[in-house]
């Protein structure tokens, strides 16, 4: 039942965009001018390519994010049964956490968290 | 307390008495979709009005006051205006990705929206891993933003999208960990379960100090996640025109606008659900007559009231703090919020194991 409702909500979202685009396509005006297709930058013709190499700092944070996000995924099932596990649950996860925190400490020491 | 599942069961029985099971189910699905769509649109219109009015009062202005009494129809008029604007077709864009991006952004916010418990028995998707599912689907939105910025073939949109991507993935970590802290405390991931567990007091009161710290971290991270307030540098208008949606015109732009305000509602809705009890009224153990009086206020009023109060706080941030730089933003997340969050999680685990909470 819930999975069916998930599909219903998904279709609702798609239908919202589709229907609004359809209505807008029917009632919005249209005019043609070659200048209108140019990138909206400064009013003067834009120079150079926009799909270019970008600062690597952003990707470094994306990789660090991957590490910690996967950690969070592993922690959620543990969080649900923590009350039954008691102290043993804490020690089990502490081992896992220490390894990951060492990773963060390493990245910190290495200067990966600095913006250069 | 009125249980809305009485109404839904009544409709279900009524439909099943006049038609076969699959027909009743089909009509119910359509009804759910239409109700969700209406609520989505009305909330977005309300939030646009609310934000403009609040911003105006912070700046000692009147805000919108021409269309209807106190300008309440201003956002409806704006919606029609946006619908009749031309959709400009651009020359150098990646057409497929450019058109796909609004779908991703809207679908992500719609799926997260469907998970929220609007009242007692008034919830569309109720998985037993509800809160985890909510975090998972709301992070699809960042894909839409990245695609929008990349496919537009414009320097401003590219910078805006990459900044937004770095910011949203970073702060998603804080959201995930502060939600995790509350899941440890509640012992369940089901949204109904979390709300029911707050019957004898909201988590922010019963959860000791870690719950309050998690709430503050969640508020900061939620503000960043919605690209608002002091963290609005992906669309910093003085340097990037409009950030990742510079090239979008007409209703295409409207989708990003809609999703932005709905994300504000979703973030405040999740905050109210995790920390302030969702639709659960304010119950104080031992004060029986007080609890009875509180039960008379409908659950829908409680949920929306809490969500709007938290949204007000998030809008307030915008007018209190100056915009951060990208290095300050990432430093705040990775060097302060993340270690603080891990320590907070550890303290919460100790409190739960040794039963130190109220």
Short mmCIF file of C-alpha atoms in Angstrom, two decimals:
data_model
loop_
_atom_site.label_atom_id
_atom_site.label_comp_id
_atom_site.label_asym_id
_atom_site.label_seq_id
_atom_site.Cartn_x
_atom_site.Cartn_y
_atom_site.Cartn_z
CA UNK A 1 0.00 0.00 0.00
CA UNK A 2 2.73 2.45 0.96
CA UNK A 3 4.76 1.59 -2.12
CA UNK A 4 1.69 2.29 -4.27
CA UNK A 5 1.26 5.64 -2.52
CA UNK A 6 4.91 6.39 -3.18
CA UNK A 7 4.24 5.94 -6.90
CA UNK A 8 1.10 8.12 -6.59
CA UNK A 9 3.09 10.96 -5.01
CA UNK A 10 5.82 10.57 -7.65
CA UNK A 11 3.24 10.85 -10.43
CA UNK A 12 1.66 13.84 -8.68
CA UNK A 13 4.99 15.63 -8.75
CA UNK A 14 5.55 14.82 -12.43
CA UNK A 15 1.95 15.83 -13.24
CA UNK A 16 2.37 19.19 -11.51
CA UNK A 17 5.35 20.06 -13.71
CA UNK A 18 3.81 18.59 -16.85
CA UNK A 19 0.43 20.30 -16.43
CA UNK A 20 1.94 23.68 -15.57
CA UNK A 21 4.26 23.48 -18.58
CA UNK A 22 1.32 22.54 -20.81
CA UNK A 23 -0.82 25.47 -19.60
CA UNK A 24 2.10 27.86 -19.91
CA UNK A 25 2.83 26.55 -23.40
CA UNK A 26 -0.76 27.20 -24.44
CA UNK A 27 -1.26 30.69 -23.04
CA UNK A 28 2.20 32.25 -23.04
CA UNK A 29 3.14 34.56 -25.93
CA UNK A 30 5.96 33.81 -28.34
CA UNK A 31 8.29 36.12 -30.18
CA UNK A 32 11.43 35.42 -32.18
CA UNK A 33 14.66 37.30 -32.05
CA UNK A 34 18.13 35.77 -32.48
CA UNK A 35 19.44 37.94 -29.64
CA UNK A 36 17.09 36.29 -27.11
CA UNK A 37 18.86 32.93 -27.27
CA UNK A 38 22.16 34.35 -26.06
CA UNK A 39 23.36 33.60 -22.49
CA UNK A 40 22.13 36.14 -19.94
CA UNK A 41 25.45 37.49 -18.80
CA UNK A 42 26.23 41.14 -19.21
CA UNK A 43 24.32 42.42 -22.18
CA UNK A 44 27.44 42.29 -24.30
CA UNK A 45 28.25 39.09 -26.30
CA UNK A 46 29.63 36.54 -23.84
CA UNK A 47 33.17 35.34 -24.37
CA UNK A 48 34.70 31.91 -23.95
CA UNK A 49 33.23 28.57 -23.12
CA UNK A 50 31.04 28.09 -20.03
CA UNK A 51 31.51 24.32 -19.76
CA UNK A 52 35.03 24.50 -18.47
CA UNK A 53 37.31 23.12 -15.81
CA UNK A 54 36.34 24.16 -12.35
CA UNK A 55 38.02 24.65 -9.00
CA UNK A 56 38.98 21.29 -7.52
CA UNK A 57 38.20 22.33 -3.94
CA UNK A 58 34.51 21.64 -4.41
CA UNK A 59 35.12 18.04 -5.47
CA UNK A 60 37.31 17.43 -2.43
CA UNK A 61 34.35 18.28 -0.22
CA UNK A 62 32.09 16.08 -2.30
CA UNK A 63 34.42 13.10 -1.71
CA UNK A 64 34.58 13.80 2.02
CA UNK A 65 30.78 14.03 2.00
CA UNK A 66 30.52 10.58 0.42
CA UNK A 67 32.58 9.08 3.22
CA UNK A 68 30.44 10.55 5.99
CA UNK A 69 27.13 10.04 4.26
CA UNK A 70 27.76 6.33 3.88
CA UNK A 71 28.67 6.34 7.56
CA UNK A 72 25.27 7.87 8.39
CA UNK A 73 23.54 5.20 6.32
CA UNK A 74 25.25 2.51 8.37
CA UNK A 75 24.41 4.24 11.63
CA UNK A 76 20.64 4.43 11.08
CA UNK A 77 19.85 0.70 11.56
CA UNK A 78 22.09 0.66 14.60
CA UNK A 79 20.26 3.69 16.06
CA UNK A 80 16.91 1.88 15.92
CA UNK A 81 18.04 -1.15 17.96
CA UNK A 82 20.37 0.72 20.32
CA UNK A 83 17.92 0.52 23.25
CA UNK A 84 17.91 -3.30 23.08
CA UNK A 85 21.67 -3.60 22.63
CA UNK A 86 22.56 -1.43 25.60
CA UNK A 87 26.22 -0.82 26.42
CA UNK A 88 27.35 -3.54 24.01
CA UNK A 89 25.82 -1.52 21.14
CA UNK A 90 27.85 1.51 22.13
CA UNK A 91 31.13 -0.41 22.08
CA UNK A 92 30.30 -2.09 18.78
CA UNK A 93 29.76 1.18 17.01
CA UNK A 94 32.59 2.99 18.80
CA UNK A 95 35.12 0.92 16.87
CA UNK A 96 33.51 1.93 13.57
CA UNK A 97 33.22 5.57 14.58
CA UNK A 98 36.84 5.85 15.73
CA UNK A 99 38.10 4.68 12.33
CA UNK A 100 35.92 7.26 10.58
CA UNK A 101 36.84 10.09 12.94
CA UNK A 102 40.50 9.22 12.28
CA UNK A 103 39.67 9.76 8.60
CA UNK A 104 38.29 13.22 9.36
CA UNK A 105 41.31 14.04 11.53
CA UNK A 106 43.62 12.93 8.72
CA UNK A 107 41.79 15.10 6.19
CA UNK A 108 41.93 18.02 8.61
CA UNK A 109 45.69 17.61 9.25
CA UNK A 110 46.31 17.18 5.53
CA UNK A 111 44.64 20.56 4.95
CA UNK A 112 41.75 19.21 2.88
CA UNK A 113 39.31 21.33 4.87
CA UNK A 114 41.18 24.56 4.10
CA UNK A 115 39.89 26.68 1.23
CA UNK A 116 42.83 27.54 -0.99
CA UNK B 1 -8.30 14.41 19.59
CA UNK B 2 -9.98 13.95 16.22
CA UNK B 3 -8.48 11.13 14.18
CA UNK B 4 -8.57 11.85 10.44
CA UNK B 5 -8.35 8.14 9.59
CA UNK B 6 -12.10 8.04 10.49
CA UNK B 7 -12.76 10.28 7.48
CA UNK B 8 -10.50 8.30 5.16
CA UNK B 9 -12.03 4.98 6.28
CA UNK B 10 -15.51 6.42 5.72
CA UNK B 11 -14.60 7.45 2.16
CA UNK B 12 -13.00 4.05 1.58
CA UNK B 13 -16.11 2.16 2.75
CA UNK B 14 -18.41 4.45 0.76
CA UNK B 15 -16.45 3.85 -2.44
CA UNK B 16 -16.14 0.11 -1.90
CA UNK B 17 -19.91 -0.18 -1.42
CA UNK B 18 -20.65 1.22 -4.89
CA UNK B 19 -17.81 -0.23 -6.99
CA UNK B 20 -15.24 -3.05 -7.10
CA UNK B 21 -12.08 -2.84 -4.99
CA UNK B 22 -9.68 -1.76 -7.73
CA UNK B 23 -11.98 1.09 -8.82
CA UNK B 24 -12.24 2.38 -5.26
CA UNK B 25 -8.46 2.21 -4.91
CA UNK B 26 -7.98 4.09 -8.18
CA UNK B 27 -10.33 6.89 -7.15
CA UNK B 28 -8.64 7.11 -3.76
CA UNK B 29 -5.25 7.45 -5.42
CA UNK B 30 -6.57 10.26 -7.61
CA UNK B 31 -8.09 11.96 -4.56
CA UNK B 32 -4.79 11.70 -2.67
CA UNK B 33 -2.91 13.16 -5.62
CA UNK B 34 -5.33 16.06 -6.06
CA UNK B 35 -5.36 16.83 -2.32
CA UNK B 36 -1.57 16.80 -2.20
CA UNK B 37 -1.32 19.01 -5.28
CA UNK B 38 -3.78 21.54 -3.87
CA UNK B 39 -2.05 21.66 -0.49
CA UNK B 40 1.32 22.03 -2.21
CA UNK B 41 0.17 24.95 -4.33
CA UNK B 42 -1.73 26.70 -1.54
CA UNK B 43 1.19 26.36 0.88
CA UNK B 44 3.63 27.70 -1.69
CA UNK B 45 1.38 30.73 -2.33
CA UNK B 46 0.98 31.27 1.41
CA UNK B 47 4.73 31.06 2.00
CA UNK B 48 5.56 33.54 -0.75
CA UNK B 49 3.11 36.02 0.79
CA UNK B 50 4.31 35.25 4.31
CA UNK B 51 7.97 35.75 3.47
CA UNK B 52 7.35 39.01 1.58
CA UNK B 53 5.23 40.39 4.41
CA UNK B 54 7.70 39.36 7.14
CA UNK B 55 10.65 40.77 5.18
CA UNK B 56 8.73 44.01 4.70
CA UNK B 57 8.04 44.35 8.43
CA UNK B 58 11.70 43.71 9.23
CA UNK B 59 12.61 46.59 6.94
CA UNK B 60 9.83 48.91 8.23
CA UNK B 61 7.92 48.65 4.94
CA UNK B 62 4.31 47.63 4.34
CA UNK B 63 4.98 44.86 1.85
CA UNK B 64 2.37 43.76 -0.70
CA UNK B 65 -0.88 45.63 0.09
CA UNK B 66 -2.69 46.33 -3.20
CA UNK B 67 -4.14 43.03 -4.44
CA UNK B 68 -6.99 42.11 -2.09
CA UNK B 69 -7.24 43.02 1.60
CA UNK B 70 -3.71 43.35 3.05
CA UNK B 71 -2.41 42.10 -0.29
CA UNK B 72 -3.31 38.47 0.39
CA UNK B 73 -3.95 37.74 -3.30
CA UNK B 74 -0.56 39.11 -4.37
CA UNK B 75 1.03 35.67 -4.72
CA UNK B 76 -2.00 34.36 -6.66
CA UNK B 77 -1.60 37.26 -9.07
CA UNK B 78 2.12 36.55 -9.29
CA UNK B 79 1.39 32.93 -10.15
CA UNK B 80 -0.84 33.97 -13.07
CA UNK B 81 1.75 36.49 -14.19
CA UNK B 82 4.43 33.79 -14.21
CA UNK B 83 2.14 31.43 -16.15
CA UNK B 84 1.66 33.90 -19.03
CA UNK B 85 5.36 34.74 -19.37
CA UNK B 86 7.17 33.51 -22.43
CA UNK B 87 9.35 30.41 -22.20
CA UNK B 88 12.47 31.59 -24.01
CA UNK B 89 14.32 28.90 -25.97
CA UNK B 90 18.06 29.36 -25.71
CA UNK B 91 20.75 28.61 -28.27
CA UNK B 92 23.59 26.82 -26.56
CA UNK B 93 21.91 24.89 -23.77
CA UNK B 94 21.76 21.13 -23.25
CA UNK B 95 18.01 20.87 -23.97
CA UNK B 96 17.29 17.52 -22.32
CA UNK B 97 19.02 18.27 -19.02
CA UNK B 98 17.67 21.82 -19.03
CA UNK B 99 14.10 20.53 -19.17
CA UNK B 100 14.75 17.64 -16.79
CA UNK B 101 16.03 19.82 -13.92
CA UNK B 102 12.66 21.33 -12.81
CA UNK B 103 11.11 17.85 -12.74
CA UNK B 104 13.81 16.60 -10.37
CA UNK B 105 13.52 19.62 -8.09
CA UNK B 106 9.72 19.44 -7.86
CA UNK B 107 9.55 15.65 -7.51
CA UNK B 108 12.11 15.70 -4.69
CA UNK B 109 10.15 18.28 -2.73
CA UNK B 110 6.82 16.58 -3.50
CA UNK B 111 8.03 13.20 -2.22
CA UNK B 112 9.39 14.74 0.96
CA UNK B 113 6.13 16.68 1.31
CA UNK B 114 4.11 13.47 1.10
CA UNK B 115 5.93 12.04 4.12
CA UNK B 116 4.97 14.79 6.54
CA UNK B 117 2.28 14.02 9.14
CA UNK B 118 -0.14 16.92 8.72
CA UNK B 119 -2.44 15.70 11.48
CA UNK B 120 -3.54 12.62 13.34
CA UNK B 121 -4.07 9.97 10.62
CA UNK B 122 -3.37 12.52 7.91
CA UNK B 123 -0.20 11.26 6.28
CA UNK B 124 0.27 9.98 2.74
CA UNK B 125 3.45 7.88 2.75
CA UNK B 126 4.03 6.11 6.05
CA UNK B 127 6.98 3.76 5.64
CA UNK B 128 8.51 2.15 8.70
CA UNK B 129 11.77 3.87 7.69
CA UNK B 130 9.88 7.16 7.17
CA UNK B 131 12.41 9.74 8.31
CA UNK B 132 15.26 8.00 6.50
CA UNK B 133 13.21 7.92 3.30
CA UNK B 134 12.45 11.62 3.73
CA UNK B 135 16.14 12.53 3.95
CA UNK B 136 16.92 10.29 0.99
CA UNK B 137 14.33 11.78 -1.37
CA UNK B 138 14.95 15.37 -0.34
CA UNK B 139 18.56 15.02 -1.46
CA UNK B 140 17.43 14.39 -5.06
CA UNK B 141 16.82 18.15 -5.21
CA UNK B 142 20.53 18.91 -5.32
CA UNK B 143 20.80 16.88 -8.54
CA UNK B 144 18.18 19.12 -10.13
CA UNK B 145 20.05 22.23 -9.09
CA UNK B 146 23.37 20.91 -10.42
CA UNK B 147 21.76 19.93 -13.73
CA UNK B 148 20.05 23.32 -14.02
CA UNK B 149 23.31 25.16 -13.51
CA UNK B 150 25.38 22.93 -15.77
CA UNK B 151 22.96 22.67 -18.68
CA UNK B 152 22.33 26.45 -18.92
CA UNK B 153 25.74 27.13 -20.50
CA UNK B 154 26.24 30.29 -18.52
CA UNK B 155 29.06 31.21 -16.16
CA UNK B 156 26.80 32.54 -13.43
CA UNK B 157 24.64 29.45 -13.35
CA UNK B 158 27.66 27.16 -13.30
CA UNK B 159 29.24 28.96 -10.34
CA UNK B 160 25.88 29.07 -8.56
CA UNK B 161 25.21 25.38 -9.11
CA UNK B 162 28.64 24.20 -7.99
CA UNK B 163 28.47 26.39 -4.89
CA UNK B 164 25.00 25.12 -4.17
CA UNK B 165 26.09 21.51 -4.63
CA UNK B 166 29.03 21.89 -2.23
CA UNK B 167 26.83 23.66 0.30
CA UNK B 168 23.87 21.30 0.14
CA UNK B 169 25.87 18.07 0.33
CA UNK B 170 27.94 19.44 3.21
CA UNK B 171 24.96 20.51 5.27
CA UNK B 172 23.07 17.35 4.49
CA UNK B 173 25.60 15.66 6.75
CA UNK B 174 24.56 17.84 9.66
CA UNK B 175 20.90 17.23 8.94
CA UNK B 176 21.49 13.48 8.76
CA UNK B 177 23.46 13.37 11.99
CA UNK B 178 21.04 15.53 13.98
CA UNK B 179 18.13 13.40 12.72
CA UNK B 180 20.17 10.35 13.71
CA UNK B 181 20.55 11.76 17.22
CA UNK B 182 16.77 11.95 17.52
CA UNK B 183 16.31 8.47 16.00
CA UNK B 184 18.62 7.12 18.71
CA UNK B 185 16.41 8.81 21.28
CA UNK B 186 13.10 7.70 19.75
CA UNK B 187 14.27 4.17 18.92
CA UNK B 188 12.27 4.12 15.68
CA UNK B 189 12.47 5.59 12.18
CA UNK B 190 8.72 5.50 11.49
CA UNK B 191 7.27 9.02 11.44
CA UNK B 192 4.08 7.88 13.18
CA UNK B 193 6.22 6.16 15.80
CA UNK B 194 8.31 9.28 16.41
CA UNK B 195 5.20 11.44 16.85
CA UNK B 196 3.50 8.89 19.13
CA UNK B 197 6.65 8.69 21.26
CA UNK B 198 6.25 12.38 22.11
CA UNK B 199 2.89 11.89 23.82
CA UNK B 200 4.33 12.61 27.27
CA UNK B 201 6.38 15.62 26.26
CA UNK B 202 8.12 16.84 23.15
CA UNK B 203 11.61 15.54 22.48
CA UNK B 204 13.16 18.97 22.93
CA UNK B 205 11.95 18.93 26.55
CA UNK B 206 12.48 15.25 27.36
CA UNK B 207 15.72 14.77 25.43
CA UNK B 208 18.00 16.69 27.80
CA UNK B 209 20.79 18.91 26.41
CA UNK B 210 21.66 16.81 23.30
CA UNK B 211 18.14 17.32 21.94
CA UNK B 212 18.45 21.10 22.24
CA UNK B 213 21.91 21.05 20.62
CA UNK B 214 20.59 18.83 17.82
CA UNK B 215 17.68 21.24 17.32
CA UNK B 216 20.01 24.24 16.97
CA UNK B 217 22.29 22.34 14.56
CA UNK B 218 19.25 21.24 12.59
CA UNK B 219 18.02 24.84 12.30
CA UNK B 220 21.40 26.05 10.99
CA UNK B 221 21.77 23.12 8.61
CA UNK B 222 18.18 23.42 7.44
CA UNK B 223 18.67 27.09 6.61
CA UNK B 224 21.72 26.17 4.56
CA UNK B 225 19.92 23.24 2.93
CA UNK B 226 17.19 25.50 1.58
CA UNK B 227 19.77 28.01 0.26
CA UNK B 228 18.32 30.75 2.40
CA UNK B 229 19.32 33.41 4.81
CA UNK B 230 23.00 33.94 5.51
CA UNK B 231 23.76 30.89 3.35
CA UNK B 232 22.20 32.20 0.12
CA UNK B 233 25.46 32.51 -1.80
CA UNK B 234 24.41 30.08 -4.58
CA UNK B 235 22.01 32.80 -5.70
CA UNK B 236 23.79 35.84 -4.36
CA UNK B 237 22.10 38.43 -6.55
CA UNK B 238 24.85 41.03 -6.33
CA UNK B 239 27.46 38.70 -7.83
CA UNK B 240 25.65 35.92 -9.70
CA UNK B 241 22.45 37.58 -11.04
CA UNK B 242 20.17 34.76 -9.84
CA UNK B 243 22.53 31.82 -9.38
CA UNK B 244 21.62 28.47 -10.88
CA UNK B 245 18.26 29.56 -12.32
CA UNK B 246 19.45 32.66 -14.17
CA UNK B 247 18.59 31.20 -17.59
CA UNK B 248 15.16 29.90 -16.66
CA UNK B 249 12.21 32.04 -17.68
CA UNK B 250 8.48 32.01 -17.04
CA UNK B 251 7.02 28.96 -15.36
CA UNK B 252 10.37 27.16 -15.58
CA UNK B 253 11.68 29.69 -13.09
CA UNK B 254 8.43 29.34 -11.17
CA UNK B 255 9.18 25.68 -10.42
CA UNK B 256 12.46 26.54 -8.71
CA UNK B 257 10.70 29.32 -6.81
CA UNK B 258 7.91 26.93 -5.75
CA UNK B 259 10.32 24.20 -4.66
CA UNK B 260 12.41 26.69 -2.69
CA UNK B 261 9.45 27.77 -0.56
CA UNK B 262 8.15 24.23 -0.17
CA UNK B 263 11.61 23.15 0.97
CA UNK B 264 11.40 25.83 3.62
CA UNK B 265 8.12 24.30 4.77
CA UNK B 266 9.51 20.76 4.65
CA UNK B 267 12.58 21.69 6.69
CA UNK B 268 10.44 23.40 9.32
CA UNK B 269 7.91 20.57 9.21
CA UNK B 270 10.63 18.00 9.88
CA UNK B 271 12.01 20.15 12.69
CA UNK B 272 8.58 20.32 14.28
CA UNK B 273 8.07 16.59 13.79
CA UNK B 274 11.40 15.57 15.32
CA UNK B 275 11.77 18.07 18.12
CA UNK B 276 8.41 19.72 18.80
CA UNK B 277 6.13 16.72 18.57
CA UNK B 278 4.63 17.02 15.07
CA UNK B 279 0.87 17.17 15.49
CA UNK B 280 1.11 16.13 19.14
CA UNK B 281 -0.34 18.78 21.48
CA UNK B 282 1.70 20.18 24.36
CA UNK B 283 1.35 17.57 27.11
CA UNK B 284 2.85 18.02 30.55
CA UNK B 285 2.86 14.78 32.61
CA UNK B 286 0.70 15.17 35.72
CA UNK B 287 -1.28 18.20 34.52
CA UNK B 288 -4.37 16.27 33.46
CA UNK B 289 -6.80 19.17 32.98
CA UNK B 290 -4.19 21.20 31.06
CA UNK B 291 -3.58 18.22 28.74
CA UNK B 292 -7.33 17.90 28.13
CA UNK B 293 -7.60 21.57 27.15
CA UNK B 294 -4.65 21.16 24.78
CA UNK B 295 -6.31 18.12 23.19
CA UNK B 296 -9.23 20.30 22.08
CA UNK B 297 -6.98 22.20 19.63
CA UNK B 298 -7.03 20.21 16.34
CA UNK B 299 -3.88 18.33 15.39
CA UNK B 300 -3.65 20.13 12.03
CA UNK B 301 -3.44 23.49 13.83
CA UNK B 302 -0.63 22.19 16.01
CA UNK B 303 1.43 20.91 13.08
CA UNK B 304 1.05 23.95 10.86
CA UNK B 305 1.46 26.32 13.80
CA UNK B 306 4.78 24.79 14.78
CA UNK B 307 6.00 24.63 11.21
CA UNK B 308 5.14 28.29 10.58
CA UNK B 309 6.81 29.44 13.80
CA UNK B 310 10.02 27.63 12.78
CA UNK B 311 9.78 29.09 9.26
CA UNK B 312 9.47 32.52 10.83
CA UNK B 313 12.72 31.90 12.73
CA UNK B 314 14.44 30.78 9.52
CA UNK B 315 13.22 33.90 7.69
CA UNK B 316 14.41 35.95 10.66
CA UNK B 317 17.96 34.60 10.17
CA UNK B 318 18.08 36.18 6.75
CA UNK B 319 17.59 39.67 8.14
CA UNK B 320 19.93 39.22 11.09
CA UNK B 321 23.14 37.74 9.70
CA UNK B 322 25.25 38.95 6.77
CA UNK B 323 25.96 36.53 3.91
CA UNK B 324 28.87 34.13 4.47
CA UNK B 325 31.78 33.50 2.10
CA UNK B 326 32.18 30.01 0.64
CA UNK B 327 35.25 29.22 2.76
CA UNK B 328 33.52 30.40 5.94
CA UNK B 329 30.48 28.33 5.03
CA UNK B 330 32.45 25.13 4.53
CA UNK B 331 34.58 25.79 7.60
CA UNK B 332 31.44 26.21 9.74
CA UNK B 333 30.15 22.86 8.58
CA UNK B 334 33.27 20.71 8.57
CA UNK B 335 35.22 22.16 11.48
CA UNK B 336 32.46 23.13 13.88
CA UNK B 337 29.08 21.52 13.21
CA UNK B 338 30.35 18.04 12.23
CA UNK B 339 32.61 17.41 15.27
CA UNK B 340 29.98 18.99 17.53
CA UNK B 341 27.35 16.74 16.01
CA UNK B 342 29.43 13.59 16.53
CA UNK B 343 30.07 14.49 20.19
CA UNK B 344 26.37 15.29 20.59
CA UNK B 345 25.44 11.90 19.15
CA UNK B 346 27.79 10.21 21.61
CA UNK B 347 26.28 12.09 24.57
CA UNK B 348 22.80 11.16 23.37
CA UNK B 349 23.78 7.48 23.15
CA UNK B 350 25.07 7.58 26.74
CA UNK B 351 21.84 9.25 27.91
CA UNK B 352 19.68 6.66 26.17
CA UNK B 353 21.71 3.69 27.44
CA UNK B 354 21.80 4.86 31.06
CA UNK B 355 18.20 6.20 30.97
CA UNK B 356 19.14 9.73 32.07
CA UNK B 357 16.36 11.41 30.08
CA UNK B 358 13.07 12.60 31.58
#
